[in-house]
Amino acid sequence: MFFIGCHLSSSKGFEAMGKTALEINANTFQFFTRNPRGSQAKDINLQDAQALQLLLKTHHFGPIIAHAPYTLNPASADAKTRSFALQTMADDLARMEYLPGNLYNFHPGSHVGQGAPEGLRLIIEALNEILTPEQHTTVLLETMAGKGTEIGRSFDELKQILDGVKLNGKMGVCLDTCHVHDAGYSLAVLDGLLEEFDKQIGLKNLKAIHLNDSLNPRGARKDRHAAIGQGEIGTDTLSRVINHPALQNIPFCLETPNDLAGYAREIALLRSLHRQ
Ligand code: FE
Ligand code: FE
Ligand code: ZN
């Protein structure tokens, strides 16, 4: 199956996102669990969650992706900032139990000058606090561009996190094409990149792809997304990504600068480029 979708606003609730996805011919989507500042999330509406689940099943959607607020930093030097990240993520995961079997993606964090080893240690510590054997959600580490002191710009760092987490069977990785390009990996040499991923992390742990072009040259460590074909990666390379045999049946999610009509056009384009 080819699962393609985009980031959607969650302001009108769960089922509304499913209906919007259907309108633009998507069969997966991503949403923020709460506003990016990480403030209080709205109470879960059980009926709304069940309505979405029914819609996803009826229309054969792939897994959907909840995205943690990107301002959280479980690797912060400040204990309060860390505990806020922890509490927010634990609360998000409790809510995700209303939509079992899906994905929860987060940015591993920034070490803010403490050094990568300490940042990695804090992220592992946080995950060992949050994950439970009972949860029905897979928690994804997103590959990062490496701006500032971001952790997760190399497959090696992500591997170190997964190795340190006790319940790492509940975890996986979301590969963001803009981020890996900005971090220095070459998507043009896709087999090499995936071989490296497989060696370090294992391809079976690749659970989702953020499909974005990048405004900046490879290795720029910037993280500025571009629309498909409007950046330095290009349509041909992104087409090879969606068609790669090792990347079938995992959700591809656009996070390109677009309104809904723009997303609909990109989804149509990518469907036309996908060769089954
Ligand atoms: Fe992200
Ligand atoms: Fe992303
Ligand atoms: Zn990004």
mmCIF file of C-alpha atoms and ligand atoms in Angstrom:
data_model
loop_
_atom_site.group_PDB
_atom_site.id
_atom_site.type_symbol
_atom_site.label_atom_id
_atom_site.label_comp_id
_atom_site.label_asym_id
_atom_site.label_seq_id
_atom_site.Cartn_x
_atom_site.Cartn_y
_atom_site.Cartn_z
ATOM 1 C CA MET A 1 0.000 0.000 0.000
ATOM 2 C CA PHE A 2 1.066 3.553 -0.670
ATOM 3 C CA PHE A 3 0.177 5.725 2.312
ATOM 4 C CA ILE A 4 0.499 9.424 1.569
ATOM 5 C CA GLY A 5 -0.819 12.424 3.474
ATOM 6 C CA CYS A 6 0.154 15.693 5.061
ATOM 7 C CA HIS A 7 0.172 17.651 8.272
ATOM 8 C CA LEU A 8 -3.341 18.812 9.225
ATOM 9 C CA SER A 9 -4.743 21.201 11.804
ATOM 10 C CA SER A 10 -6.376 19.421 14.733
ATOM 11 C CA SER A 11 -8.467 22.447 15.758
ATOM 12 C CA LYS A 12 -11.780 20.900 14.639
ATOM 13 C CA GLY A 13 -11.148 17.537 16.270
ATOM 14 C CA PHE A 14 -10.195 14.026 15.218
ATOM 15 C CA GLU A 15 -12.951 13.011 12.823
ATOM 16 C CA ALA A 16 -12.731 16.370 11.021
ATOM 17 C CA MET A 17 -9.076 15.617 10.224
ATOM 18 C CA GLY A 18 -10.055 12.238 8.777
ATOM 19 C CA LYS A 19 -12.692 13.890 6.589
ATOM 20 C CA THR A 20 -10.232 16.533 5.417
ATOM 21 C CA ALA A 21 -7.722 13.806 4.586
ATOM 22 C CA LEU A 22 -10.337 12.020 2.454
ATOM 23 C CA GLU A 23 -11.104 15.262 0.597
ATOM 24 C CA ILE A 24 -7.482 15.605 -0.498
ATOM 25 C CA ASN A 25 -7.084 11.907 -1.334
ATOM 26 C CA ALA A 26 -4.777 11.249 1.621
ATOM 27 C CA ASN A 27 -4.719 7.938 3.482
ATOM 28 C CA THR A 28 -2.578 9.040 6.404
ATOM 29 C CA PHE A 29 -1.970 12.385 8.124
ATOM 30 C CA GLN A 30 -0.125 14.048 10.957
ATOM 31 C CA PHE A 31 -1.339 16.478 13.609
ATOM 32 C CA PHE A 32 0.046 18.296 16.646
ATOM 33 C CA THR A 33 -1.186 16.838 19.919
ATOM 34 C CA ARG A 34 -1.521 20.391 21.286
ATOM 35 C CA ASN A 35 -0.296 23.814 20.268
ATOM 36 C CA PRO A 36 3.463 24.069 19.758
ATOM 37 C CA ARG A 37 3.963 25.899 23.031
ATOM 38 C CA GLY A 38 2.869 22.691 24.692
ATOM 39 C CA SER A 39 0.010 24.200 26.649
ATOM 40 C CA GLN A 40 -2.900 22.218 28.058
ATOM 41 C CA ALA A 41 -4.493 19.889 25.504
ATOM 42 C CA LYS A 42 -8.248 19.812 25.087
ATOM 43 C CA ASP A 43 -10.098 16.983 26.844
ATOM 44 C CA ILE A 44 -10.364 13.894 24.681
ATOM 45 C CA ASN A 45 -13.777 13.480 23.134
ATOM 46 C CA LEU A 46 -14.229 9.708 23.178
ATOM 47 C CA GLN A 47 -16.974 9.746 20.545
ATOM 48 C CA ASP A 48 -14.853 11.853 18.219
ATOM 49 C CA ALA A 49 -11.875 9.507 18.654
ATOM 50 C CA GLN A 50 -14.072 6.484 17.908
ATOM 51 C CA ALA A 51 -15.530 8.202 14.835
ATOM 52 C CA LEU A 52 -12.017 8.787 13.514
ATOM 53 C CA GLN A 53 -11.011 5.192 14.208
ATOM 54 C CA LEU A 54 -14.002 3.969 12.216
ATOM 55 C CA LEU A 55 -13.168 6.315 9.333
ATOM 56 C CA LEU A 56 -9.511 5.182 9.283
ATOM 57 C CA LYS A 57 -10.569 1.551 9.200
ATOM 58 C CA THR A 58 -13.318 1.978 6.620
ATOM 59 C CA HIS A 59 -11.015 3.831 4.236
ATOM 60 C CA HIS A 60 -7.959 1.625 4.821
ATOM 61 C CA PHE A 61 -5.707 4.367 6.149
ATOM 62 C CA GLY A 62 -2.133 3.673 7.128
ATOM 63 C CA PRO A 63 -0.927 4.582 10.609
ATOM 64 C CA ILE A 64 -1.442 8.243 11.496
ATOM 65 C CA ILE A 65 1.193 10.358 13.234
ATOM 66 C CA ALA A 66 0.675 12.492 16.303
ATOM 67 C CA HIS A 67 3.506 15.033 16.617
ATOM 68 C CA ALA A 68 4.652 16.261 20.022
ATOM 69 C CA PRO A 69 5.035 20.036 20.458
ATOM 70 C CA TYR A 70 8.432 20.830 18.939
ATOM 71 C CA THR A 71 9.263 23.201 21.811
ATOM 72 C CA LEU A 72 9.628 20.343 24.307
ATOM 73 C CA ASN A 73 13.204 19.561 25.305
ATOM 74 C CA PRO A 74 13.751 16.349 27.275
ATOM 75 C CA ALA A 75 17.531 16.997 26.959
ATOM 76 C CA SER A 76 17.423 20.437 28.599
ATOM 77 C CA ALA A 77 19.947 21.405 31.270
ATOM 78 C CA ASP A 78 17.027 22.743 33.319
ATOM 79 C CA ALA A 79 15.221 20.150 35.456
ATOM 80 C CA LYS A 80 11.900 22.017 35.190
ATOM 81 C CA THR A 81 12.050 22.088 31.379
ATOM 82 C CA ARG A 82 12.849 18.384 31.366
ATOM 83 C CA SER A 83 10.019 17.465 33.688
ATOM 84 C CA PHE A 84 7.583 19.581 31.636
ATOM 85 C CA ALA A 85 8.626 17.641 28.509
ATOM 86 C CA LEU A 86 8.217 14.367 30.371
ATOM 87 C CA GLN A 87 4.773 15.195 31.728
ATOM 88 C CA THR A 88 3.539 16.472 28.374
ATOM 89 C CA MET A 89 4.747 13.389 26.527
ATOM 90 C CA ALA A 90 3.312 11.016 29.119
ATOM 91 C CA ASP A 91 -0.019 12.850 28.904
ATOM 92 C CA ASP A 92 0.056 12.702 25.080
ATOM 93 C CA LEU A 93 0.713 8.966 25.209
ATOM 94 C CA ALA A 94 -2.175 8.440 27.625
ATOM 95 C CA ARG A 95 -4.413 10.279 25.143
ATOM 96 C CA MET A 96 -3.090 8.274 22.207
ATOM 97 C CA GLU A 97 -4.583 5.172 23.836
ATOM 98 C CA TYR A 98 -7.903 6.490 22.493
ATOM 99 C CA LEU A 99 -6.433 5.991 18.995
ATOM 100 C CA PRO A 100 -4.547 2.741 19.526
ATOM 101 C CA GLY A 101 -2.051 1.382 17.022
ATOM 102 C CA ASN A 102 -0.718 4.681 15.736
ATOM 103 C CA LEU A 103 2.521 6.683 15.939
ATOM 104 C CA TYR A 104 3.776 9.455 18.227
ATOM 105 C CA ASN A 105 6.714 11.402 16.814
ATOM 106 C CA PHE A 106 8.970 13.764 18.733
ATOM 107 C CA HIS A 107 12.170 15.776 18.270
ATOM 108 C CA PRO A 108 14.719 14.130 20.560
ATOM 109 C CA GLY A 109 15.906 17.465 21.951
ATOM 110 C CA SER A 110 18.839 19.864 22.164
ATOM 111 C CA HIS A 111 21.727 19.402 24.557
ATOM 112 C CA VAL A 112 22.118 23.212 24.906
ATOM 113 C CA GLY A 113 25.867 23.045 25.448
ATOM 114 C CA GLN A 114 25.971 20.100 27.839
ATOM 115 C CA GLY A 115 27.405 17.978 25.030
ATOM 116 C CA ALA A 116 25.803 15.228 22.995
ATOM 117 C CA PRO A 117 26.589 12.387 25.434
ATOM 118 C CA GLU A 118 24.762 14.146 28.279
ATOM 119 C CA GLY A 119 21.873 15.059 25.946
ATOM 120 C CA LEU A 120 21.584 11.445 24.852
ATOM 121 C CA ARG A 121 21.652 10.270 28.460
ATOM 122 C CA LEU A 122 18.807 12.633 29.416
ATOM 123 C CA ILE A 123 16.660 11.597 26.443
ATOM 124 C CA ILE A 124 17.126 7.922 27.296
ATOM 125 C CA GLU A 125 16.276 8.667 30.929
ATOM 126 C CA ALA A 126 13.076 10.461 29.854
ATOM 127 C CA LEU A 127 11.959 7.622 27.583
ATOM 128 C CA ASN A 128 12.627 5.059 30.290
ATOM 129 C CA GLU A 129 10.263 7.072 32.532
ATOM 130 C CA ILE A 130 7.507 7.530 29.988
ATOM 131 C CA LEU A 131 7.160 4.265 28.060
ATOM 132 C CA THR A 132 4.953 1.508 29.432
ATOM 133 C CA PRO A 133 4.666 -2.160 28.422
ATOM 134 C CA GLU A 134 0.887 -1.670 28.037
ATOM 135 C CA GLN A 135 0.921 1.204 25.538
ATOM 136 C CA HIS A 136 -0.449 0.687 22.014
ATOM 137 C CA THR A 137 1.458 3.569 20.431
ATOM 138 C CA THR A 138 4.870 3.426 18.788
ATOM 139 C CA VAL A 139 7.039 6.386 19.792
ATOM 140 C CA LEU A 140 9.225 7.746 16.990
ATOM 141 C CA LEU A 141 12.478 9.660 17.174
ATOM 142 C CA GLU A 142 12.609 12.134 14.296
ATOM 143 C CA THR A 143 15.855 12.468 12.336
ATOM 144 C CA MET A 144 16.981 16.082 12.874
ATOM 145 C CA ALA A 145 18.796 18.637 10.713
ATOM 146 C CA GLY A 146 21.391 19.348 13.403
ATOM 147 C CA LYS A 147 20.768 23.056 13.826
ATOM 148 C CA GLY A 148 22.183 24.471 17.048
ATOM 149 C CA THR A 149 22.760 21.689 19.529
ATOM 150 C CA GLU A 150 20.047 19.375 18.213
ATOM 151 C CA ILE A 151 20.444 15.695 19.016
ATOM 152 C CA GLY A 152 19.502 13.159 16.341
ATOM 153 C CA ARG A 153 21.272 14.518 13.278
ATOM 154 C CA SER A 154 23.074 11.207 12.762
ATOM 155 C CA PHE A 155 21.751 7.669 12.622
ATOM 156 C CA ASP A 156 24.409 6.833 15.201
ATOM 157 C CA GLU A 157 22.861 9.172 17.782
ATOM 158 C CA LEU A 158 19.398 7.722 17.184
ATOM 159 C CA LYS A 159 20.837 4.225 17.526
ATOM 160 C CA GLN A 160 22.404 5.186 20.858
ATOM 161 C CA ILE A 161 19.012 6.340 22.141
ATOM 162 C CA LEU A 162 17.258 3.166 20.997
ATOM 163 C CA ASP A 163 20.014 1.050 22.555
ATOM 164 C CA GLY A 164 19.558 2.795 25.899
ATOM 165 C CA VAL A 165 15.768 2.527 26.078
ATOM 166 C CA LYS A 166 14.539 -0.559 27.906
ATOM 167 C CA LEU A 167 11.185 -0.781 26.108
ATOM 168 C CA ASN A 168 12.660 -0.010 22.691
ATOM 169 C CA GLY A 169 10.184 -2.440 21.138
ATOM 170 C CA LYS A 170 7.728 0.449 21.596
ATOM 171 C CA MET A 171 9.947 2.747 19.542
ATOM 172 C CA GLY A 172 11.000 3.508 16.008
ATOM 173 C CA VAL A 173 12.310 6.305 13.792
ATOM 174 C CA CYS A 174 10.643 8.858 11.518
ATOM 175 C CA LEU A 175 12.982 9.901 8.710
ATOM 176 C CA ASP A 176 12.494 13.514 7.581
ATOM 177 C CA THR A 177 13.935 13.940 4.077
ATOM 178 C CA CYS A 178 14.603 17.678 4.564
ATOM 179 C CA HIS A 179 16.314 17.032 7.885
ATOM 180 C CA VAL A 180 18.602 14.187 6.733
ATOM 181 C CA HIS A 181 19.573 16.270 3.678
ATOM 182 C CA ASP A 182 20.340 19.277 5.866
ATOM 183 C CA ALA A 183 22.259 16.991 8.248
ATOM 184 C CA GLY A 184 24.510 15.965 5.352
ATOM 185 C CA TYR A 185 23.099 12.645 4.117
ATOM 186 C CA SER A 186 22.689 12.238 0.366
ATOM 187 C CA LEU A 187 19.194 11.216 -0.711
ATOM 188 C CA ALA A 188 20.506 11.100 -4.282
ATOM 189 C CA VAL A 189 22.485 8.027 -3.196
ATOM 190 C CA LEU A 190 19.403 6.479 -1.633
ATOM 191 C CA ASP A 191 20.631 2.874 -1.482
ATOM 192 C CA GLY A 192 23.726 4.020 0.417
ATOM 193 C CA LEU A 193 21.677 6.075 2.838
ATOM 194 C CA LEU A 194 19.274 3.213 3.534
ATOM 195 C CA GLU A 195 22.157 0.765 3.915
ATOM 196 C CA GLU A 196 23.665 3.072 6.531
ATOM 197 C CA PHE A 197 20.273 3.352 8.247
ATOM 198 C CA ASP A 198 19.876 -0.415 8.208
ATOM 199 C CA LYS A 199 23.359 -0.992 9.618
ATOM 200 C CA GLN A 200 22.891 1.493 12.462
ATOM 201 C CA ILE A 201 19.194 1.382 13.316
ATOM 202 C CA GLY A 202 17.651 -1.441 11.301
ATOM 203 C CA LEU A 203 15.180 -0.733 8.487
ATOM 204 C CA LYS A 204 12.442 -2.556 10.401
ATOM 205 C CA ASN A 205 12.541 0.361 12.854
ATOM 206 C CA LEU A 206 11.801 2.929 10.144
ATOM 207 C CA LYS A 207 8.112 3.577 10.802
ATOM 208 C CA ALA A 208 7.330 6.825 8.960
ATOM 209 C CA ILE A 209 8.760 9.338 6.504
ATOM 210 C CA HIS A 210 8.322 13.107 6.483
ATOM 211 C CA LEU A 211 8.473 13.929 2.792
ATOM 212 C CA ASN A 212 9.825 17.448 2.334
ATOM 213 C CA ASP A 213 12.105 19.272 -0.052
ATOM 214 C CA SER A 214 14.759 21.542 1.487
ATOM 215 C CA LEU A 215 15.506 25.212 0.848
ATOM 216 C CA ASN A 216 19.162 24.727 1.752
ATOM 217 C CA PRO A 217 22.097 22.795 0.305
ATOM 218 C CA ARG A 218 23.023 19.410 1.716
ATOM 219 C CA GLY A 219 24.770 19.636 5.076
ATOM 220 C CA ALA A 220 23.562 23.214 5.782
ATOM 221 C CA ARG A 221 22.120 22.183 9.195
ATOM 222 C CA LYS A 222 19.279 24.662 8.710
ATOM 223 C CA ASP A 223 15.861 22.897 8.601
ATOM 224 C CA ARG A 224 13.815 24.985 6.170
ATOM 225 C CA HIS A 225 11.222 22.911 4.350
ATOM 226 C CA ALA A 226 10.391 23.540 0.686
ATOM 227 C CA ALA A 227 7.503 22.339 -1.454
ATOM 228 C CA ILE A 228 8.158 19.183 -3.502
ATOM 229 C CA GLY A 229 10.386 20.113 -6.434
ATOM 230 C CA GLN A 230 11.009 23.651 -5.156
ATOM 231 C CA GLY A 231 14.139 22.837 -3.200
ATOM 232 C CA GLU A 232 17.582 21.312 -3.281
ATOM 233 C CA ILE A 233 16.414 17.684 -3.130
ATOM 234 C CA GLY A 234 14.120 17.743 -6.145
ATOM 235 C CA THR A 235 11.173 15.759 -7.454
ATOM 236 C CA ASP A 236 13.223 12.958 -9.046
ATOM 237 C CA THR A 237 14.990 12.074 -5.819
ATOM 238 C CA LEU A 238 11.785 12.289 -3.762
ATOM 239 C CA SER A 239 10.071 10.094 -6.346
ATOM 240 C CA ARG A 240 12.800 7.498 -5.855
ATOM 241 C CA VAL A 241 12.182 7.701 -2.099
ATOM 242 C CA ILE A 242 8.463 6.885 -2.364
ATOM 243 C CA ASN A 243 9.179 4.093 -4.867
ATOM 244 C CA HIS A 244 12.037 2.410 -3.021
ATOM 245 C CA PRO A 245 11.190 -1.261 -2.365
ATOM 246 C CA ALA A 246 12.421 -1.018 1.244
ATOM 247 C CA LEU A 247 10.043 1.884 1.941
ATOM 248 C CA GLN A 248 6.676 0.448 0.977
ATOM 249 C CA ASN A 249 3.720 0.299 3.403
ATOM 250 C CA ILE A 250 5.041 2.992 5.722
ATOM 251 C CA PRO A 251 3.264 6.360 5.893
ATOM 252 C CA PHE A 252 4.706 9.301 3.925
ATOM 253 C CA CYS A 253 3.675 12.641 5.340
ATOM 254 C CA LEU A 254 4.167 16.036 3.696
ATOM 255 C CA GLU A 255 5.222 18.954 5.888
ATOM 256 C CA THR A 256 5.737 21.321 2.989
ATOM 257 C CA PRO A 257 4.739 25.008 3.031
ATOM 258 C CA ASN A 258 1.229 24.630 1.567
ATOM 259 C CA ASP A 259 -2.412 25.357 2.074
ATOM 260 C CA LEU A 260 -4.881 22.484 1.720
ATOM 261 C CA ALA A 261 -5.217 22.914 -2.057
ATOM 262 C CA GLY A 262 -1.432 22.837 -2.355
ATOM 263 C CA TYR A 263 -1.279 19.638 -0.316
ATOM 264 C CA ALA A 264 -3.988 18.107 -2.525
ATOM 265 C CA ARG A 265 -1.868 18.926 -5.593
ATOM 266 C CA GLU A 266 1.289 17.449 -4.073
ATOM 267 C CA ILE A 267 -0.552 14.287 -3.022
ATOM 268 C CA ALA A 268 -1.920 13.914 -6.561
ATOM 269 C CA LEU A 269 1.579 14.457 -7.981
ATOM 270 C CA LEU A 270 3.129 11.860 -5.674
ATOM 271 C CA ARG A 271 0.366 9.355 -6.413
ATOM 272 C CA SER A 272 1.085 9.816 -10.129
ATOM 273 C CA LEU A 273 4.799 9.225 -9.469
ATOM 274 C CA HIS A 274 4.257 6.100 -7.350
ATOM 275 C CA ARG A 275 4.598 2.960 -9.446
ATOM 276 C CA GLN A 276 3.017 0.449 -6.981
HETATM 277 FE FE FE B 1 9.040 17.337 13.330
HETATM 278 FE FE FE B 2 9.538 16.554 10.114
HETATM 279 ZN ZN ZN B 3 11.742 20.406 9.972
#
